[in-house]
Short mmCIF file of C-alpha atoms in Angstrom, two decimals:
data_model
loop_
_atom_site.label_atom_id
_atom_site.label_comp_id
_atom_site.label_asym_id
_atom_site.label_seq_id
_atom_site.Cartn_x
_atom_site.Cartn_y
_atom_site.Cartn_z
CA MET K 1419 0.00 0.00 0.00
CA SER K 1420 1.49 3.34 -1.06
CA THR K 1421 1.92 6.19 1.40
CA ALA K 1422 0.68 9.69 0.57
CA VAL K 1423 3.39 12.35 0.91
CA SER K 1424 2.79 16.09 0.82
CA LEU K 1425 5.28 17.77 -1.52
CA LYS K 1426 4.62 21.13 0.13
CA SER K 1427 5.37 19.86 3.63
CA GLN K 1428 8.46 18.03 2.35
CA LEU K 1429 9.80 21.19 0.72
CA ILE K 1430 9.14 23.26 3.84
CA LYS K 1431 10.72 20.63 6.10
CA SER K 1432 13.81 20.26 3.93
CA SER K 1433 14.33 24.03 3.68
CA LEU K 1434 13.91 24.40 7.45
CA PHE K 1435 16.29 21.51 8.06
CA ILE K 1436 18.95 23.09 5.84
CA SER K 1437 18.36 26.47 7.51
CA LEU K 1438 18.78 24.91 10.95
CA LEU K 1439 22.00 23.21 9.87
CA CYS K 1440 23.30 26.54 8.58
CA ALA K 1441 22.21 28.25 11.81
CA ILE K 1442 23.96 25.63 13.93
CA PHE K 1443 27.10 25.89 11.80
CA GLY K 1444 26.94 29.67 12.09
CA PHE K 1445 26.42 29.36 15.85
CA VAL K 1446 29.57 27.25 16.15
CA LEU K 1447 31.53 29.73 14.04
CA ILE K 1448 30.23 32.66 16.09
CA CYS K 1449 31.11 30.90 19.34
CA LEU K 1450 34.63 30.18 18.09
CA SER K 1451 35.02 33.70 16.77
CA VAL K 1452 33.73 35.36 19.94
CA SER K 1453 35.81 33.04 22.09
CA TYR K 1454 38.96 33.70 20.08
CA SER K 1455 38.42 37.47 19.97
CA SER K 1456 37.60 37.79 23.68
CA ASP K 1457 40.53 35.55 24.63
CA GLU K 1458 42.84 37.73 22.56
CA VAL K 1459 41.56 40.88 24.27
CA PHE K 1460 41.72 39.43 27.78
CA ASP K 1461 45.13 37.86 27.22
CA GLU K 1462 46.47 41.20 26.01
CA LEU K 1463 44.92 42.84 29.07
CA LEU K 1464 46.57 40.32 31.40
CA GLU K 1465 49.93 40.68 29.69
CA SER K 1466 49.96 44.49 29.65
CA ASN K 1467 48.91 44.74 33.29
CA ALA K 1468 51.50 42.13 34.33
CA HIS K 1469 54.30 44.20 32.75
CA ALA K 1470 52.86 47.34 34.30
CA LEU K 1471 53.06 45.69 37.73
CA LEU K 1472 56.72 44.91 37.09
CA GLY K 1473 57.27 48.59 36.48
CA GLU K 1474 57.96 48.25 32.77
CA ASN K 1475 55.07 50.55 31.84
CA SER K 1476 54.97 52.79 34.90
CA ALA K 1477 54.79 55.89 32.71
CA ALA K 1478 51.72 54.58 30.99
CA TYR K 1479 50.20 53.20 34.16
CA PRO K 1480 51.12 55.54 37.02
CA ASP K 1481 48.32 54.19 39.22
CA ILE K 1482 48.44 50.55 38.18
CA GLU K 1483 47.23 49.04 41.43
CA HIS K 1484 44.17 51.25 41.47
CA SER K 1485 43.46 50.24 37.86
CA LEU K 1486 43.89 46.58 38.70
CA GLN K 1487 41.48 46.93 41.61
CA TYR K 1488 38.91 48.25 39.14
CA LEU K 1489 39.60 45.34 36.79
CA ASN K 1490 39.31 42.98 39.74
CA ASP K 1491 35.87 44.35 40.57
CA GLU K 1492 34.65 44.38 36.96
CA MET K 1493 36.38 41.36 35.42
CA ASP K 1494 37.51 39.31 38.39
CA ILE K 1495 41.20 39.78 37.56
CA GLU K 1496 43.56 38.77 40.38
CA TYR K 1497 47.34 39.21 40.63
CA GLN K 1498 50.27 38.09 42.82
CA VAL K 1499 53.73 39.73 43.07
CA TYR K 1500 56.68 37.75 44.48
CA ASN K 1501 60.28 38.78 45.25
CA GLN K 1502 63.44 36.85 44.47
CA SER K 1503 62.96 34.79 47.64
CA ASP K 1504 59.51 33.69 46.45
CA GLN K 1505 57.87 35.76 49.14
CA LEU K 1506 54.47 37.23 48.37
CA ILE K 1507 54.84 40.98 48.56
CA SER K 1508 51.58 42.11 46.96
CA LYS K 1509 48.27 40.67 45.77
CA THR K 1510 44.63 41.46 45.24
CA GLU K 1511 42.26 40.81 48.10
CA HIS K 1512 40.75 37.56 46.73
CA ALA K 1513 43.84 36.20 45.04
CA PRO K 1514 45.09 32.85 46.40
CA THR K 1515 48.05 32.92 48.80
CA VAL K 1516 49.64 30.11 46.83
CA ALA K 1517 51.25 30.93 43.51
CA PHE K 1518 49.17 30.11 40.48
CA VAL K 1519 52.23 28.66 38.74
CA ASP K 1520 55.03 27.15 40.82
CA GLN K 1521 57.74 27.26 38.19
CA PHE K 1522 58.03 28.89 34.82
CA ASP K 1523 60.99 29.40 32.51
CA HIS K 1524 59.79 32.34 30.47
CA ASP K 1525 56.96 34.80 30.27
CA SER K 1526 53.92 32.85 29.11
CA PHE K 1527 50.25 31.98 29.54
CA TYR K 1528 49.05 28.97 31.52
CA ASN K 1529 45.72 27.29 32.25
CA VAL K 1530 45.66 26.37 35.95
CA TRP K 1531 43.06 24.66 38.15
CA GLN K 1532 43.04 26.23 41.62
CA ASP K 1533 40.49 26.86 44.35
CA GLY K 1534 37.90 24.85 42.40
CA ARG K 1535 38.18 27.08 39.34
CA LEU K 1536 40.00 27.02 36.05
CA TRP K 1537 42.21 30.11 35.63
CA ARG K 1538 43.87 31.77 32.70
CA VAL K 1539 47.27 32.92 34.09
CA TYR K 1540 50.01 35.10 32.68
CA ALA K 1541 53.33 34.80 34.49
CA ALA K 1542 56.12 37.39 33.91
CA HIS K 1543 59.58 37.77 35.51
CA ASP K 1544 61.69 40.90 35.98
CA HIS K 1545 65.32 39.71 36.04
CA ASP K 1546 66.69 43.16 36.93
CA GLN K 1547 64.59 43.48 40.08
CA ASN K 1548 64.48 39.74 40.73
CA ARG K 1549 60.76 39.63 41.15
CA PHE K 1550 57.92 38.08 39.20
CA VAL K 1551 54.19 38.62 38.87
CA GLN K 1552 51.31 36.31 38.08
CA ILE K 1553 48.02 37.82 36.92
CA ALA K 1554 44.98 35.60 36.37
CA GLN K 1555 41.34 35.58 35.39
CA PRO K 1556 38.79 32.73 35.82
CA TRP K 1557 37.66 31.17 32.58
CA ARG K 1558 34.10 31.44 33.90
CA GLN K 1559 34.39 35.22 33.70
CA ARG K 1560 35.35 35.02 30.05
CA ILE K 1561 32.43 32.71 29.33
CA GLU K 1562 30.03 35.09 31.10
CA PHE K 1563 31.42 37.92 29.00
CA ALA K 1564 30.81 35.96 25.76
CA LEU K 1565 27.34 34.67 26.71
CA PRO K 1566 25.39 37.90 25.96
CA ILE K 1567 26.99 38.09 22.50
CA VAL K 1568 26.13 34.46 21.79
CA SER K 1569 22.61 34.92 23.24
CA ASN K 1570 21.99 37.91 21.01
CA TYR K 1571 23.10 35.85 18.03
CA VAL K 1572 20.81 32.96 19.02
CA GLY K 1573 17.86 35.33 19.41
CA LEU K 1574 18.57 36.92 16.05
CA MET K 1575 18.90 33.48 14.43
CA LEU K 1576 15.57 32.34 15.91
CA LEU K 1577 13.85 35.41 14.46
CA LEU K 1578 15.50 34.80 11.10
CA ILE K 1579 14.51 31.11 11.13
CA ILE K 1580 10.88 32.01 11.93
CA ALA K 1581 10.88 34.60 9.15
CA LEU K 1582 12.50 32.06 6.82
CA ALA K 1583 9.90 29.41 7.71
CA LEU K 1584 7.02 31.80 7.03
CA GLY K 1585 8.64 33.01 3.83
CA ASN K 1586 9.30 29.45 2.66
CA ALA K 1587 5.73 28.38 3.43
CA TRP K 1588 4.37 31.35 1.48
CA SER K 1589 6.79 30.80 -1.41
CA VAL K 1590 6.16 27.06 -1.62
CA ARG K 1591 2.39 27.53 -1.50
CA ASN K 1592 2.49 30.11 -4.29
CA ASN K 1593 4.90 28.11 -6.43
CA LEU K 1594 2.76 24.98 -6.05
CA LYS K 1595 -0.45 26.73 -7.15
CA PRO K 1596 -0.12 25.43 -10.74
CA LEU K 1597 0.28 21.91 -9.34
CA ASN K 1598 -2.83 22.32 -7.18
CA GLN K 1599 -4.76 23.67 -10.18
CA LEU K 1600 -3.63 20.66 -12.19
CA ARG K 1601 -4.82 18.34 -9.40
CA GLU K 1602 -8.22 20.08 -9.32
CA GLU K 1603 -8.60 19.80 -13.08
CA ILE K 1604 -7.70 16.10 -13.04
CA SER K 1605 -10.12 15.41 -10.17
CA GLN K 1606 -12.98 16.87 -12.24
CA LYS K 1607 -12.41 14.45 -15.10
CA HIS K 1608 -14.86 11.58 -15.63
CA LEU K 1609 -15.86 9.20 -18.42
CA GLN K 1610 -18.03 11.87 -20.02
CA ASN K 1611 -15.22 14.43 -19.91
CA LEU K 1612 -11.82 13.09 -20.96
CA SER K 1613 -10.65 16.10 -22.94
CA PRO K 1614 -6.92 16.91 -22.74
CA ILE K 1615 -5.78 18.97 -19.76
CA THR K 1616 -4.31 22.31 -20.83
CA PRO K 1617 -3.47 24.38 -17.70
CA PRO K 1618 -2.46 28.03 -18.26
CA ILE K 1619 0.84 27.44 -16.40
CA VAL K 1620 2.79 24.20 -16.78
CA ILE K 1621 5.57 23.31 -14.34
CA SER K 1622 8.46 21.90 -16.35
CA GLU K 1623 8.93 19.05 -13.86
CA THR K 1624 5.29 17.97 -14.26
CA LYS K 1625 5.14 18.38 -18.05
CA PRO K 1626 6.06 14.71 -18.77
CA LEU K 1627 3.41 13.61 -16.24
CA LEU K 1628 0.80 15.87 -17.85
CA GLU K 1629 1.61 14.51 -21.31
CA ALA K 1630 1.31 10.93 -20.01
CA ILE K 1631 -2.08 11.72 -18.44
CA ASN K 1632 -3.39 13.26 -21.66
CA GLN K 1633 -2.19 10.20 -23.60
CA LEU K 1634 -4.00 8.00 -21.09
CA PHE K 1635 -7.18 10.05 -21.58
CA ALA K 1636 -6.89 9.60 -25.33
CA ARG K 1637 -6.59 5.80 -24.92
CA LEU K 1638 -9.56 5.78 -22.55
CA ILE K 1639 -11.65 7.73 -25.06
CA ARG K 1640 -10.84 5.23 -27.80
CA ALA K 1641 -11.58 2.26 -25.52
CA LYS K 1642 -14.84 3.87 -24.35
CA GLU K 1643 -15.95 4.56 -27.91
CA ALA K 1644 -15.12 1.00 -28.95
CA GLN K 1645 -17.09 -0.44 -26.01
CA GLU K 1646 -20.09 1.79 -26.67
CA ARG K 1647 -20.01 0.99 -30.36
CA PHE K 1648 -19.84 -2.75 -29.69
CA THR K 1649 -22.68 -2.64 -27.12
CA ALA K 1650 -24.92 -0.55 -29.34
CA ASP K 1651 -24.22 -2.61 -32.48
CA ALA K 1652 -24.66 -5.94 -30.72
CA SER K 1653 -27.89 -4.79 -29.06
CA HIS K 1654 -29.34 -3.53 -32.36
CA GLU K 1655 -28.34 -6.72 -34.14
CA LEU K 1656 -29.95 -8.87 -31.44
CA ARG K 1657 -33.17 -6.90 -30.97
CA THR K 1658 -34.52 -7.53 -34.49
CA PRO K 1659 -34.15 -11.36 -34.54
CA LEU K 1660 -35.46 -11.58 -30.96
CA SER K 1661 -38.58 -9.65 -31.95
CA ALA K 1662 -39.03 -11.96 -34.92
CA VAL K 1663 -38.63 -15.06 -32.70
CA GLN K 1664 -41.19 -13.62 -30.27
CA MET K 1665 -43.72 -13.15 -33.06
CA LYS K 1666 -43.15 -16.67 -34.44
CA LEU K 1667 -43.60 -18.16 -30.97
CA GLN K 1668 -46.93 -16.35 -30.62
CA LEU K 1669 -48.04 -17.73 -33.98
CA LEU K 1670 -46.97 -21.27 -32.98
CA GLN K 1671 -48.89 -21.01 -29.72
CA ARG K 1672 -52.05 -20.02 -31.59
CA ARG K 1673 -51.56 -22.81 -34.16
CA HIS K 1674 -51.09 -25.47 -31.47
CA ALA K 1675 -53.49 -24.01 -28.93
CA GLN K 1676 -55.16 -27.43 -28.51
CA ASP K 1677 -51.91 -29.15 -27.49
CA GLU K 1678 -51.24 -28.08 -23.88
CA ALA K 1679 -47.80 -29.65 -23.75
CA VAL K 1680 -46.65 -27.76 -26.84
CA VAL K 1681 -48.18 -24.51 -25.55
CA ALA K 1682 -46.42 -24.93 -22.19
CA GLY K 1683 -43.08 -25.58 -23.89
CA LEU K 1684 -43.51 -22.63 -26.19
CA ASP K 1685 -44.46 -20.46 -23.22
CA GLU K 1686 -41.17 -21.28 -21.48
CA VAL K 1687 -39.30 -20.38 -24.65
CA ARG K 1688 -41.23 -17.10 -24.86
CA GLN K 1689 -40.21 -16.23 -21.29
CA ASP K 1690 -36.57 -16.90 -22.15
CA VAL K 1691 -36.87 -14.72 -25.25
CA SER K 1692 -38.55 -11.98 -23.14
CA ARG K 1693 -35.66 -12.05 -20.69
CA ALA K 1694 -33.19 -11.82 -23.57
CA THR K 1695 -35.15 -8.91 -25.03
CA ALA K 1696 -35.18 -7.14 -21.66
CA LEU K 1697 -31.40 -7.66 -21.42
CA VAL K 1698 -30.91 -6.20 -24.90
CA GLU K 1699 -33.10 -3.19 -24.02
CA SER K 1700 -31.08 -2.65 -20.82
CA LEU K 1701 -27.84 -2.84 -22.77
CA LEU K 1702 -29.18 -0.32 -25.27
CA ALA K 1703 -30.21 2.02 -22.44
CA LEU K 1704 -26.75 1.75 -20.86
CA ALA K 1705 -25.07 2.32 -24.23
CA ARG K 1706 -27.11 5.48 -24.75
CA LEU K 1707 -26.38 6.71 -21.23
CA ASP K 1708 -22.66 5.97 -21.59
CA SER K 1709 -22.41 7.77 -24.90
CA ASP K 1710 -24.67 10.69 -23.88
CA ALA K 1711 -26.93 9.76 -26.79
CA ILE K 1712 -29.83 10.35 -24.41
CA LYS K 1713 -30.19 14.09 -24.08
CA ALA K 1714 -31.62 14.87 -20.69
CA ASP K 1715 -34.52 17.35 -20.71
CA PHE K 1716 -33.99 19.13 -17.40
CA GLN K 1717 -37.01 20.92 -16.06
CA GLU K 1718 -38.15 22.14 -12.67
CA ILE K 1719 -40.47 19.52 -11.18
CA ALA K 1720 -42.36 19.36 -7.88
CA VAL K 1721 -41.03 16.47 -5.82
CA VAL K 1722 -44.36 15.35 -4.29
CA ASP K 1723 -46.28 15.34 -7.61
CA PHE K 1724 -43.44 13.55 -9.37
CA LEU K 1725 -43.10 10.77 -6.77
CA THR K 1726 -46.88 10.36 -6.51
CA GLU K 1727 -47.02 9.62 -10.23
CA VAL K 1728 -44.11 7.12 -10.01
CA VAL K 1729 -45.72 5.25 -7.09
CA ALA K 1730 -49.07 5.14 -8.89
CA ARG K 1731 -47.35 3.60 -11.90
CA MET K 1732 -45.68 0.94 -9.73
CA GLN K 1733 -48.78 0.07 -7.63
CA PRO K 1734 -50.07 -2.64 -10.04
CA VAL K 1735 -46.65 -4.35 -10.02
CA ALA K 1736 -46.60 -4.25 -6.22
CA GLN K 1737 -50.13 -5.62 -5.92
CA ASP K 1738 -49.35 -8.51 -8.27
CA ALA K 1739 -46.37 -9.38 -6.05
CA ASN K 1740 -48.40 -8.88 -2.84
CA VAL K 1741 -46.08 -6.03 -1.75
CA LEU K 1742 -47.17 -2.92 0.16
CA LEU K 1743 -45.89 0.48 -0.96
CA HIS K 1744 -45.64 3.15 1.73
CA PRO K 1745 -45.28 6.66 0.22
CA VAL K 1746 -43.76 8.25 3.30
CA PHE K 1747 -43.05 11.43 1.32
CA LEU K 1748 -46.79 12.25 1.43
CA GLU K 1749 -46.51 12.60 5.20
CA GLN K 1750 -43.50 14.92 4.99
CA SER K 1751 -43.44 18.69 4.67
CA LEU K 1752 -42.35 18.99 1.04
CA ASP K 1753 -44.64 21.77 -0.19
CA GLY K 1754 -42.78 23.92 -2.68
CA VAL K 1755 -39.75 21.64 -2.79
CA THR K 1756 -38.56 21.27 -6.39
CA ILE K 1757 -35.61 19.83 -8.25
CA LYS K 1758 -34.24 20.32 -11.73
CA ALA K 1759 -34.34 16.93 -13.46
CA ASP K 1760 -35.39 14.93 -16.48
CA GLU K 1761 -38.76 13.62 -15.34
CA ARG K 1762 -38.69 10.62 -17.68
CA LEU K 1763 -35.17 9.45 -16.78
CA LEU K 1764 -35.50 10.11 -13.06
CA GLY K 1765 -38.91 8.42 -13.00
CA SER K 1766 -37.37 5.37 -14.65
CA ALA K 1767 -34.60 5.33 -12.02
CA ILE K 1768 -37.02 5.54 -9.06
CA GLY K 1769 -39.24 2.92 -10.70
CA ASN K 1770 -36.20 0.62 -11.06
CA LEU K 1771 -35.41 1.01 -7.35
CA ILE K 1772 -39.00 0.18 -6.36
CA ASP K 1773 -39.09 -2.76 -8.80
CA ASN K 1774 -35.77 -4.00 -7.40
CA ALA K 1775 -37.17 -3.88 -3.83
CA ILE K 1776 -40.34 -5.73 -4.94
CA ASN K 1777 -38.46 -8.47 -6.80
CA TYR K 1778 -35.60 -9.10 -4.37
CA GLY K 1779 -37.08 -8.15 -1.00
CA GLY K 1780 -38.81 -11.50 -0.53
CA ALA K 1781 -42.40 -12.62 0.00
CA GLY K 1782 -44.66 -10.19 1.88
CA VAL K 1783 -42.10 -7.39 1.75
CA ALA K 1784 -43.03 -3.75 2.35
CA VAL K 1785 -41.39 -0.83 0.56
CA TRP K 1786 -41.04 2.75 1.85
CA ILE K 1787 -40.37 5.80 -0.34
CA ALA K 1788 -39.07 8.81 1.62
CA VAL K 1789 -37.39 12.16 0.92
CA THR K 1790 -34.85 14.17 2.89
CA HIS K 1791 -33.52 17.55 1.80
CA THR K 1792 -31.21 20.38 2.80
CA SER K 1793 -30.50 23.73 1.23
CA GLN K 1794 -27.98 22.06 -1.08
CA GLN K 1795 -29.33 18.63 -2.01
CA LEU K 1796 -32.33 16.32 -2.07
CA THR K 1797 -32.27 12.58 -1.37
CA ILE K 1798 -34.95 10.12 -2.52
CA THR K 1799 -34.69 6.84 -0.60
CA VAL K 1800 -36.38 3.51 -1.35
CA SER K 1801 -36.14 1.09 1.59
CA ASP K 1802 -37.55 -2.37 2.25
CA ASN K 1803 -37.77 -4.81 5.15
CA GLY K 1804 -36.70 -7.76 3.05
CA VAL K 1805 -33.90 -10.26 3.44
CA GLY K 1806 -31.21 -7.71 2.57
CA VAL K 1807 -27.74 -8.59 1.29
CA SER K 1808 -24.32 -9.32 2.77
CA ASP K 1809 -21.65 -6.63 3.07
CA ALA K 1810 -19.62 -8.25 0.29
CA ASP K 1811 -22.61 -8.27 -2.10
CA LEU K 1812 -23.65 -4.76 -1.07
CA ALA K 1813 -20.32 -3.36 -2.30
CA ARG K 1814 -20.93 -4.88 -5.77
CA LEU K 1815 -24.66 -4.31 -6.28
CA SER K 1816 -24.23 -1.46 -8.75
CA GLU K 1817 -21.70 -3.39 -10.87
CA ARG K 1818 -22.91 -4.37 -14.31
CA PHE K 1819 -24.24 -7.94 -14.63
CA PHE K 1820 -23.72 -8.61 -10.92
CA ARG K 1821 -26.49 -10.65 -9.30
CA VAL K 1822 -26.68 -11.97 -5.76
CA LEU K 1823 -26.21 -15.74 -5.77
CA GLY K 1824 -29.10 -17.77 -4.41
CA SER K 1825 -31.72 -15.06 -4.95
CA GLN K 1826 -33.59 -17.34 -7.40
CA LYS K 1827 -34.88 -14.26 -9.21
CA THR K 1828 -34.57 -13.55 -12.90
CA GLY K 1829 -32.89 -10.39 -14.06
CA SER K 1830 -30.04 -8.98 -16.09
CA GLY K 1831 -28.01 -7.45 -13.27
CA LEU K 1832 -28.12 -4.08 -15.04
CA GLY K 1833 -30.96 -2.30 -13.23
CA LEU K 1834 -28.91 -0.60 -10.53
CA SER K 1835 -26.17 0.22 -13.06
CA ILE K 1836 -28.76 2.09 -15.11
CA VAL K 1837 -29.98 3.91 -12.00
CA ALA K 1838 -26.40 4.93 -11.16
CA LYS K 1839 -25.87 6.28 -14.69
CA ILE K 1840 -29.12 8.26 -14.56
CA ALA K 1841 -28.03 9.73 -11.21
CA GLU K 1842 -24.71 10.72 -12.84
CA HIS K 1843 -26.58 12.48 -15.65
CA HIS K 1844 -28.32 14.52 -12.94
CA HIS K 1845 -24.96 15.37 -11.29
CA GLY K 1846 -25.91 13.12 -8.38
CA GLN K 1847 -25.08 9.64 -7.14
CA LEU K 1848 -26.62 6.35 -6.10
CA LEU K 1849 -25.97 5.21 -2.51
CA LEU K 1850 -26.70 1.67 -1.35
CA ALA K 1851 -26.76 0.62 2.30
CA LYS K 1852 -28.40 -1.70 4.78
CA SER K 1853 -31.59 -0.12 6.09
CA THR K 1854 -31.12 0.65 9.77
CA GLN K 1855 -34.80 1.57 10.15
CA TYR K 1856 -36.51 -1.32 8.34
CA GLY K 1857 -33.86 -4.02 8.24
CA GLY K 1858 -33.63 -4.65 4.50
CA LEU K 1859 -31.89 -2.71 1.74
CA SER K 1860 -31.85 1.06 1.37
CA ALA K 1861 -31.17 2.69 -2.02
CA SER K 1862 -30.87 6.47 -2.26
CA ILE K 1863 -30.51 8.84 -5.18
CA VAL K 1864 -28.80 12.04 -4.03
CA LEU K 1865 -29.45 15.06 -6.28
CA PRO K 1866 -28.47 18.74 -6.12
CA LYS K 1867 -31.53 20.79 -5.22
CA LEU K 1868 -32.72 23.74 -7.28
CA LYS K 1869 -34.11 25.63 -4.30
#
């Protein structure tokens, strides 16, 4: 079983995924850049202040200890000054009493773990005065300095990603409009409308698909025309000899009216010929409906008057079969309710549904004819309390030539197919279901309502 995939959602997801990857890559680059730049600045600050403490830049920093106290308060910079005997002679208030670096050979930077913190330390030695200084800053302070910059970048990136997502969604939706229009045009195609699809805008990627679909439509048209031609020709060719056989059988029955055995045999043959004639007539009706040879005469008709006439026409058939017809629509409030339909075709369809319920409902069956309607559509339902059908048979009832096995009823299996085609000609549909109210079969013709 194939899985439906939305091209629009896939495009949006892929673009967002790529954008997120770029944002993450940019975030890493920004973090590295900010870290490198801030480390360079802080390292230079540590180095310059260390040399100032050794007196190398006393002219530039006349009040170096005061400056370092400010740096200590603002940036948590600590320093230690030792003499040639390794005695601590000066330090900031919170600096450790133990040297950050025990031994060092030349002026350099070190990363030292002390007092539960990781420090960045610059150690410098004044050989002339035989003293050395160590100035340090916790790495945590550098991270806290970089965090606002990184946070601002993250916030900006989130806004850009949201804007990109909205822009992508809008762009994808607009660019896929021709594809959606193509889908709508294809969905409106049916056997009576297989003309080539010619959208105003053709996406180059879908052009081969569109050409293949149009070629398929052309093959379907040829196959449909061949089927209709065969059905119509075969039906016409069969109807004439069947009529002639029927007439000859009638003449033979009159000639041998005194011989009951011959009359009975001929009567069975006549019934078989009648069934064959009915089948041919049904095939002709389907052929005309398939080929639109029957031109529907749509007129505004009153629902109650129309159904009353159909029921009156079917009453003799029901009485012969000992079936009760219940015109429920007469008890409903349908005054002024009209539909636009071909009275002859629609009457034939409703009559077929009633005849189907009479023939297949079983002995002593009752048939109900009801109407429901909304502002948009009208539904005519024929229900019975007969034996009904199984779910498997129900799904195939409107197929051509399908008949329920074991029904022991004669028929061509084309009645419901004809009803379905008539419903199609009225821009409606035939719905078949098990009757929840009466227990048998429920057949409904759903039609768009005029008003």
